[in-house]
CSV table of N, CA and C in Angstrom, one decimal:
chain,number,residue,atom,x,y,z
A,1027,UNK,N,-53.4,-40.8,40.5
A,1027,UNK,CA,-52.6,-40.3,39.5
A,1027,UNK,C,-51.5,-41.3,39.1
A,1028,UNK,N,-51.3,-41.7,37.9
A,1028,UNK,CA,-50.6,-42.4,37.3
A,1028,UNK,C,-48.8,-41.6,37.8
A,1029,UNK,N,-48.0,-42.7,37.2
A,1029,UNK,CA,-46.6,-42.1,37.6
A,1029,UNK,C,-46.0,-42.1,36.2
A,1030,UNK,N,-45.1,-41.2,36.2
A,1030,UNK,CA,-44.5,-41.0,35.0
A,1030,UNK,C,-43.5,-42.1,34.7
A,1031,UNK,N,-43.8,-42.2,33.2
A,1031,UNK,CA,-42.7,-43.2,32.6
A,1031,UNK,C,-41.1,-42.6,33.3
A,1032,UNK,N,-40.8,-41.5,33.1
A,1032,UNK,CA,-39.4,-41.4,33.6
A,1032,UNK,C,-39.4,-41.8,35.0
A,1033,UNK,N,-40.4,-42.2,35.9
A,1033,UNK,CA,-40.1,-42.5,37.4
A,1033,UNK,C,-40.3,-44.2,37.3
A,1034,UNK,N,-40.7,-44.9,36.3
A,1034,UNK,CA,-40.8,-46.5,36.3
A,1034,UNK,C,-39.5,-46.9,35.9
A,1035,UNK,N,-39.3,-48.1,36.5
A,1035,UNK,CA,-38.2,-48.6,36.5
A,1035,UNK,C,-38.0,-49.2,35.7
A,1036,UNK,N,-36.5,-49.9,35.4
A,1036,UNK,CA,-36.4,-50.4,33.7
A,1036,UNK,C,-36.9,-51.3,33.7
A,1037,UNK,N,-37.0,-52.1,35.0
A,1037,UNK,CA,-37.1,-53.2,34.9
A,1037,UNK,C,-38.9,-53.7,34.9
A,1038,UNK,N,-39.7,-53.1,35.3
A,1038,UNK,CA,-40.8,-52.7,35.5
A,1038,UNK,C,-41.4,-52.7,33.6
A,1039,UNK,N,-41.0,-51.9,32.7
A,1039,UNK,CA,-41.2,-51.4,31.2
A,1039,UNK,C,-40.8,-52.9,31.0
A,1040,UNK,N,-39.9,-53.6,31.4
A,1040,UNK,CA,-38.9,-55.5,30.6
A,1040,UNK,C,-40.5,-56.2,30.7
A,1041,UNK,N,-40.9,-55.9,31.9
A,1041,UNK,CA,-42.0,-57.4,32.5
A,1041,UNK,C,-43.4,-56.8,31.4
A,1042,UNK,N,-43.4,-55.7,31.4
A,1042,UNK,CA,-44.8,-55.2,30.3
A,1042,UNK,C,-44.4,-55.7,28.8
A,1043,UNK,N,-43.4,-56.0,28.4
A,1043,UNK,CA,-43.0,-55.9,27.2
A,1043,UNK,C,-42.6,-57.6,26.8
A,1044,UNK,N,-42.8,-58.0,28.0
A,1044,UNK,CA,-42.1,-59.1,28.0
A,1044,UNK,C,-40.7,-59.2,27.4
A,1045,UNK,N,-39.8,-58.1,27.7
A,1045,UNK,CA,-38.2,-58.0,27.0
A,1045,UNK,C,-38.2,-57.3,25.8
A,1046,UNK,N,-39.1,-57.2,25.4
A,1046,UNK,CA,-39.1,-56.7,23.9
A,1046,UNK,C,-38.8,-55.1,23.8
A,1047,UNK,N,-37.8,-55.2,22.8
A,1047,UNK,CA,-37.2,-53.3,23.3
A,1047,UNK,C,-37.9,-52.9,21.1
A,1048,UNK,N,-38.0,-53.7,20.4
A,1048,UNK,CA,-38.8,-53.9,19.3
A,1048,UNK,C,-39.9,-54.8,18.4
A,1049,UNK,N,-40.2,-54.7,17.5
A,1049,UNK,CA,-41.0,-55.3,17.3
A,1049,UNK,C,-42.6,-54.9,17.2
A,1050,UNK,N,-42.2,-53.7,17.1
A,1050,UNK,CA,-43.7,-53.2,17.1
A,1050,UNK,C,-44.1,-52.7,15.8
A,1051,UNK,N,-45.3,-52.2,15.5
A,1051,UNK,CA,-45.6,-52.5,13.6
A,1051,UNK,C,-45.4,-51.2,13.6
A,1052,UNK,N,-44.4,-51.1,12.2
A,1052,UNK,CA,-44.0,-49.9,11.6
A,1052,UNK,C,-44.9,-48.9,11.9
A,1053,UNK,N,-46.7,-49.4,11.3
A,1053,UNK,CA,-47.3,-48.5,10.9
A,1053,UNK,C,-47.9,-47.9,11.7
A,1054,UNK,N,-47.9,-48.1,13.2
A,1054,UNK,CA,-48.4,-47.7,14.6
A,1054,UNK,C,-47.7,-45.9,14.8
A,1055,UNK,N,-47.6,-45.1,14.1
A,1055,UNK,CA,-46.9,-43.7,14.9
A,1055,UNK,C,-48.1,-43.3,15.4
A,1056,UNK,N,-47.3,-42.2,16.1
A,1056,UNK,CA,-48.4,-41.4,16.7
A,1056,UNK,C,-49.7,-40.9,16.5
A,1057,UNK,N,-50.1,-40.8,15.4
A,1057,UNK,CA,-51.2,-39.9,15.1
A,1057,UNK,C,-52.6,-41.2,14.3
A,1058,UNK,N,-51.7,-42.7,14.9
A,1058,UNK,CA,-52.6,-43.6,14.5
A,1058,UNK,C,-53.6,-44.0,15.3
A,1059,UNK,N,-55.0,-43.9,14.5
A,1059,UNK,CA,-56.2,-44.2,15.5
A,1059,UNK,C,-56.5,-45.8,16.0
A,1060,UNK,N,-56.6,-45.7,16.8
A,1060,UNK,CA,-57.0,-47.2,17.3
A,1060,UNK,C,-58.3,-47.5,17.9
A,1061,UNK,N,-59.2,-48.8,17.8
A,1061,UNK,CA,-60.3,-48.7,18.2
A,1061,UNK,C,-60.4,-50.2,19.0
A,1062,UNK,N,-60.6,-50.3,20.3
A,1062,UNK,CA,-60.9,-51.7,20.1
A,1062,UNK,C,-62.0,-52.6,19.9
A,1063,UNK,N,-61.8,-53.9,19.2
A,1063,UNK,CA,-62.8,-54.4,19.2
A,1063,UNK,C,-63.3,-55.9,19.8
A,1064,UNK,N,-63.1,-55.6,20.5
A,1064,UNK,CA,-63.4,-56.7,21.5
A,1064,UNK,C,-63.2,-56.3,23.0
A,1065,UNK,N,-64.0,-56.8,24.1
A,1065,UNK,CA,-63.7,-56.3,25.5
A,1065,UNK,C,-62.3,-57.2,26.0
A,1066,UNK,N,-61.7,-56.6,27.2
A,1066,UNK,CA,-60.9,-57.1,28.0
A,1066,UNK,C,-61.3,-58.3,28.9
A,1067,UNK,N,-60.4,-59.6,29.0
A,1067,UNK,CA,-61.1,-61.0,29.2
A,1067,UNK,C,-60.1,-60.8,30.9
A,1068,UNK,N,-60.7,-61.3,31.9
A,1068,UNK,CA,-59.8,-61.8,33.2
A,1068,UNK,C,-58.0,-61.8,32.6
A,1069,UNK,N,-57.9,-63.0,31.8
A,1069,UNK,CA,-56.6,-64.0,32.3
A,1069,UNK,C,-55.6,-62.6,31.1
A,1070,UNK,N,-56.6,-61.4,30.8
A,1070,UNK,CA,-55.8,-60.2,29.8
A,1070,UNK,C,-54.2,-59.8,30.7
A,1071,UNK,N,-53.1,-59.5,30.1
A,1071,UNK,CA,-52.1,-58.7,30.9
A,1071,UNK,C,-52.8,-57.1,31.1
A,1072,UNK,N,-52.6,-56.7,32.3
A,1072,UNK,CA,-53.9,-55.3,32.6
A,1072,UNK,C,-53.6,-54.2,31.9
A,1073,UNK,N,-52.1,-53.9,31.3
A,1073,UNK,CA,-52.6,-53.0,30.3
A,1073,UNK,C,-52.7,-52.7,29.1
A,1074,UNK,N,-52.9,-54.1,28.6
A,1074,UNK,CA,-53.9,-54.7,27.2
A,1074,UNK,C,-55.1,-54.9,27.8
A,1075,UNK,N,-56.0,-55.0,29.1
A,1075,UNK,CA,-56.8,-54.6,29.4
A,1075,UNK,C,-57.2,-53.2,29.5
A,1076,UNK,N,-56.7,-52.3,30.1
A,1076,UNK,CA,-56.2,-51.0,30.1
A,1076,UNK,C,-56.9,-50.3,28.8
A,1077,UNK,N,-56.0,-50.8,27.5
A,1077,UNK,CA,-55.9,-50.6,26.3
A,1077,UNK,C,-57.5,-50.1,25.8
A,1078,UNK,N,-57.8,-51.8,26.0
A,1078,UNK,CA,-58.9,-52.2,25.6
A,1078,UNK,C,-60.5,-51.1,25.8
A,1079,UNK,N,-60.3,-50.7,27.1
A,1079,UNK,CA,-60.9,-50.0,27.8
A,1079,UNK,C,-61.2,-48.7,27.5
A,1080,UNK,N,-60.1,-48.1,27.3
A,1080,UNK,CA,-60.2,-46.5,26.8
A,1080,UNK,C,-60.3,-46.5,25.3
A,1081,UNK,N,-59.9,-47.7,24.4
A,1081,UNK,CA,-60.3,-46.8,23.0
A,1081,UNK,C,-61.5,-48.0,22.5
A,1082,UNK,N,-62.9,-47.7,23.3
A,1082,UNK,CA,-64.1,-47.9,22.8
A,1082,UNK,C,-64.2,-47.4,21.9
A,1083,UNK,N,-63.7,-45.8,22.0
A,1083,UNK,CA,-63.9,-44.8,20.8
A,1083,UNK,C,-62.8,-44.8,20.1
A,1084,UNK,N,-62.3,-44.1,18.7
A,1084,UNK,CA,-60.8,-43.9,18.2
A,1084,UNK,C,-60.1,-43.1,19.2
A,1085,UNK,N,-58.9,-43.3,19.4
A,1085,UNK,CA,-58.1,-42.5,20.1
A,1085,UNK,C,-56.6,-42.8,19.7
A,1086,UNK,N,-55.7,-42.2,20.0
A,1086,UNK,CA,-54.2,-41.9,18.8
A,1086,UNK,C,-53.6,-42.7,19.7
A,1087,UNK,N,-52.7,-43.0,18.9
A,1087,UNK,CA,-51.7,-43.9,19.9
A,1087,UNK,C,-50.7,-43.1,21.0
A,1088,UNK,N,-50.3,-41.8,20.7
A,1088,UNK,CA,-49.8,-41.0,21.3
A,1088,UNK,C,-51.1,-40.8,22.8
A,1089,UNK,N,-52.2,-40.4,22.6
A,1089,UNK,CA,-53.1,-40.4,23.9
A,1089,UNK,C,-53.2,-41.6,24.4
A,1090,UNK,N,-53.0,-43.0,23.9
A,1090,UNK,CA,-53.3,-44.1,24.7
A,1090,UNK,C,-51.7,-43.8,25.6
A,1091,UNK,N,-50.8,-43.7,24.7
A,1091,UNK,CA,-49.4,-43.8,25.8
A,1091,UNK,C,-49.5,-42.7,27.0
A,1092,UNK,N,-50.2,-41.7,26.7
A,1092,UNK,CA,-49.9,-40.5,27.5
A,1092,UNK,C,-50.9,-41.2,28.9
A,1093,UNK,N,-52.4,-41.8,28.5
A,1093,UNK,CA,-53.0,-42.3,29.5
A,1093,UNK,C,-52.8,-43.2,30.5
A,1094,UNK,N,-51.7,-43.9,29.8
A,1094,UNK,CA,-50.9,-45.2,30.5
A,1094,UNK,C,-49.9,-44.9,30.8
A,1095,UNK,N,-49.6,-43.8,30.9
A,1095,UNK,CA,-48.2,-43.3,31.4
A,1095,UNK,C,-46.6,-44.1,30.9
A,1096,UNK,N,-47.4,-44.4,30.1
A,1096,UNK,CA,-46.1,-45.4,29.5
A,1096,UNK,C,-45.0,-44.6,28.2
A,1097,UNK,N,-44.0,-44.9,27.9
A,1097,UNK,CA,-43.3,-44.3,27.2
A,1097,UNK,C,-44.2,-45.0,25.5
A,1098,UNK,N,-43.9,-44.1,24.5
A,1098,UNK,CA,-44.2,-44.1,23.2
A,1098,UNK,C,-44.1,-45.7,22.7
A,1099,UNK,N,-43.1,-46.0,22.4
A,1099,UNK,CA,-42.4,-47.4,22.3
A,1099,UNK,C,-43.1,-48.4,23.4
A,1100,UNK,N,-42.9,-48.2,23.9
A,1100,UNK,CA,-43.5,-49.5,25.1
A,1100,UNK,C,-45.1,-49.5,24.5
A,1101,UNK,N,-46.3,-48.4,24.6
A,1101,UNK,CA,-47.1,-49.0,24.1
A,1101,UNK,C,-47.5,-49.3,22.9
A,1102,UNK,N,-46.3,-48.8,21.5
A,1102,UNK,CA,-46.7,-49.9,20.1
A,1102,UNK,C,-46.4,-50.9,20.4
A,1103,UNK,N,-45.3,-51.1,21.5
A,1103,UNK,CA,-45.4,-52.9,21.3
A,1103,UNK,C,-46.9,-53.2,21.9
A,1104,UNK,N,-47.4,-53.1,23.2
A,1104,UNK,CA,-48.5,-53.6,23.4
A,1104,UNK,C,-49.9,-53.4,22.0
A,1105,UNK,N,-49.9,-52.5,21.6
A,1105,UNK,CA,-50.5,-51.8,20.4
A,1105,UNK,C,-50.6,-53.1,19.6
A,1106,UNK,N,-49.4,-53.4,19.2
A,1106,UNK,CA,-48.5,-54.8,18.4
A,1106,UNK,C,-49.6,-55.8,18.9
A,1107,UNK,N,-49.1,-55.9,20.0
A,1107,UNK,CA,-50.0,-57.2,20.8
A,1107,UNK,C,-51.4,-57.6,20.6
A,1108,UNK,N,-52.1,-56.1,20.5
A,1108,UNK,CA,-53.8,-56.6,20.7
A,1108,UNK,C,-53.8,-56.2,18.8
A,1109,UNK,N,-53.1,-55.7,18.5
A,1109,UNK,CA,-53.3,-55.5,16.6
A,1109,UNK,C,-53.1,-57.3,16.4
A,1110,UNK,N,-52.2,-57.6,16.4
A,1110,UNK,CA,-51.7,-59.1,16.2
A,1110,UNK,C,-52.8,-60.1,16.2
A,1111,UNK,N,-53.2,-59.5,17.5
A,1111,UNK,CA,-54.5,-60.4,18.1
A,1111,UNK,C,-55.9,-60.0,17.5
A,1112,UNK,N,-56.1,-59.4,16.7
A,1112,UNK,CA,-57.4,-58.8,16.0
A,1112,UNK,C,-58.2,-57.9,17.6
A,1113,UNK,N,-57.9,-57.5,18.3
A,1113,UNK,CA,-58.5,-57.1,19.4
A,1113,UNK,C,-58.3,-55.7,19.1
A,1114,UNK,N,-58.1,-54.9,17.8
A,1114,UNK,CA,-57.9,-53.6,17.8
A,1114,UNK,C,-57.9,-53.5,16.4
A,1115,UNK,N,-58.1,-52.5,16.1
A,1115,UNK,CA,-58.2,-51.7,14.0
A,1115,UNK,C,-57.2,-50.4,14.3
A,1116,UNK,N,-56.5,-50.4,13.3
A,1116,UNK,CA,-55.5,-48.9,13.2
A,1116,UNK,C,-55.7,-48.8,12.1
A,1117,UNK,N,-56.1,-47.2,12.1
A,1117,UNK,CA,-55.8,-46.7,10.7
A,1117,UNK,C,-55.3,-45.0,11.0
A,1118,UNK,N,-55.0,-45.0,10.1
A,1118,UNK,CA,-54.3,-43.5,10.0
A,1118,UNK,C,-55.3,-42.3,9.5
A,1119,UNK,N,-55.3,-41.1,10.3
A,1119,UNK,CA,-56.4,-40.3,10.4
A,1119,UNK,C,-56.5,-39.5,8.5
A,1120,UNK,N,-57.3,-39.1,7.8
A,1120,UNK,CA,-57.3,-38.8,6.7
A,1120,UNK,C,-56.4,-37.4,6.8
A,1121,UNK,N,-55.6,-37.2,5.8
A,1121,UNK,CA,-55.1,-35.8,5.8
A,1121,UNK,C,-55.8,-35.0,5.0
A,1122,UNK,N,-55.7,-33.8,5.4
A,1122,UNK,CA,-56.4,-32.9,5.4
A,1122,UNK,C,-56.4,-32.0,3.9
A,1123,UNK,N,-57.3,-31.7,2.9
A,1123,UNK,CA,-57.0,-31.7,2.1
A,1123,UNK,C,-56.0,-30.4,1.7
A,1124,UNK,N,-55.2,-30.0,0.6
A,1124,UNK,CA,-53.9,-29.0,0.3
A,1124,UNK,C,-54.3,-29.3,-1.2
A,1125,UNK,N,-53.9,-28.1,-1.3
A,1125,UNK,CA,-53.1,-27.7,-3.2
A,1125,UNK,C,-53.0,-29.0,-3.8
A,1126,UNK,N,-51.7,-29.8,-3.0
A,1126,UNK,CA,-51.7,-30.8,-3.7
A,1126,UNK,C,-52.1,-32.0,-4.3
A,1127,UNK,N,-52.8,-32.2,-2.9
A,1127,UNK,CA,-53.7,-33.2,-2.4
A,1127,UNK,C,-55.4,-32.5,-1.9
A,1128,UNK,N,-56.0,-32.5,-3.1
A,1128,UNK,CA,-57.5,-32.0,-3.0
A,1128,UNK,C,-58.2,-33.2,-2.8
A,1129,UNK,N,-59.0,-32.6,-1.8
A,1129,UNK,CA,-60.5,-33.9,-1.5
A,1129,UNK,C,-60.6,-34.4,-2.7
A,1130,UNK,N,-60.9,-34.1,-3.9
A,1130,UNK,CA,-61.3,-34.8,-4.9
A,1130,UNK,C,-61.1,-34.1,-6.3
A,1131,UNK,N,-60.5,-34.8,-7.2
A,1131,UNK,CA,-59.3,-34.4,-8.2
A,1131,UNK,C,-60.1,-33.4,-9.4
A,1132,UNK,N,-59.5,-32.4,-9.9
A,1132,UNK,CA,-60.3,-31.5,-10.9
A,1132,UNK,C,-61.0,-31.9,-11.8
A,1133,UNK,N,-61.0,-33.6,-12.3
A,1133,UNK,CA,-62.1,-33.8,-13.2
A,1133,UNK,C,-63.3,-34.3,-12.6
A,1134,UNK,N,-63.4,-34.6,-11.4
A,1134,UNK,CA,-64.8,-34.7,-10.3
A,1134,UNK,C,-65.2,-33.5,-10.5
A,1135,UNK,N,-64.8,-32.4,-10.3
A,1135,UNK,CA,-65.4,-31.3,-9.6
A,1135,UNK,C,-66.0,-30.5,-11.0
A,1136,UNK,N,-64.9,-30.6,-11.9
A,1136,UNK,CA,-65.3,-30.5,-13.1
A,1136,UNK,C,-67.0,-30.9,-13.7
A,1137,UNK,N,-66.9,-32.0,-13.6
A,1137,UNK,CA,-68.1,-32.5,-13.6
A,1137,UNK,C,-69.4,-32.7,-12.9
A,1138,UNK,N,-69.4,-32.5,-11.9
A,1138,UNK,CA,-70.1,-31.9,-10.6
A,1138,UNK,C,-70.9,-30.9,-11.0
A,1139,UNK,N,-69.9,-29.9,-11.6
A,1139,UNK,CA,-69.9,-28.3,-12.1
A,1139,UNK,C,-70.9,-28.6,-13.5
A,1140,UNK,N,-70.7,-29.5,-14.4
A,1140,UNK,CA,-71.2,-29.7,-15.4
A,1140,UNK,C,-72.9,-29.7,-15.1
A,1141,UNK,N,-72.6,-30.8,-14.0
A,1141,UNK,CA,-74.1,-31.4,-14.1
A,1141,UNK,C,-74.5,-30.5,-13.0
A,1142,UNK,N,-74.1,-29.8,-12.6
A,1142,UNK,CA,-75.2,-29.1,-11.9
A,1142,UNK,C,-75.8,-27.6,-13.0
A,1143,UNK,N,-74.6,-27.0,-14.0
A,1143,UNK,CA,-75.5,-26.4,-15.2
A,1143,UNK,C,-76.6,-27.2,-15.4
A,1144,UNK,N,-76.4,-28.7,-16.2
A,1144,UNK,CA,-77.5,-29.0,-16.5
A,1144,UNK,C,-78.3,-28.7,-16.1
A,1145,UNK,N,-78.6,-28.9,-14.7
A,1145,UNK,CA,-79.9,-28.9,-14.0
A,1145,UNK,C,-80.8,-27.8,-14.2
């Protein structure tokens, strides 16, 4: 069982981060999927190996931190790290369609509608 970010020490979060308290890409929030693509090499820091490992599949950046026990921030920098390095893809999950924002806009559907009379 992993230990919780509130029980790691500050100094512990400096050496993963290599000091960096920012710098991590804007577009990394929480609910960003990440996949990697490429395996983890020996001479990897282990959890950019870590990383590498668990999102064979998409997984959020919020579940990568929660699995690594690490605080939010600490892993978009690492996030940062293997994005930088092409070793990962993020994208942001589709939202869901609304009133406002429909799958696809009234003159598609419209026409859809048309041609399926035709038929």
């Amino acid at each position: 069982m992993s230990r919780s970010h509130r029980d790691e020490s500050p100094d512990r979060l400096y050496v993963i981060t290599s000091g960096r308290s920012d710098g991590a890409d804007e577009a990394l929030d929480a609910v960003t999927l990440v996949v990697a693509e490429s395996e983890p090499t020996p001479d990897m820091q282990s959890e950019h190996a870590a990383i590498l490992r668990m999102c064979r599949g998409p997984m959020a950046v919020v579940e990568v931190s929660a699995h690594l026990g690490l605080p939010l921030a600490v892993t978009r920098i690492l996030l940062t790290d293997l994005l930088d390095g092409g070793r990962i893809t993020a994208r942001h999950p589709r939202p869901a369609p609304s009133p406002a924002h429909p799958l696809a806009s009234p003159d598609v559907l419209e026409k859809v509608l048309v041609a399926l009379h035709n038929l």
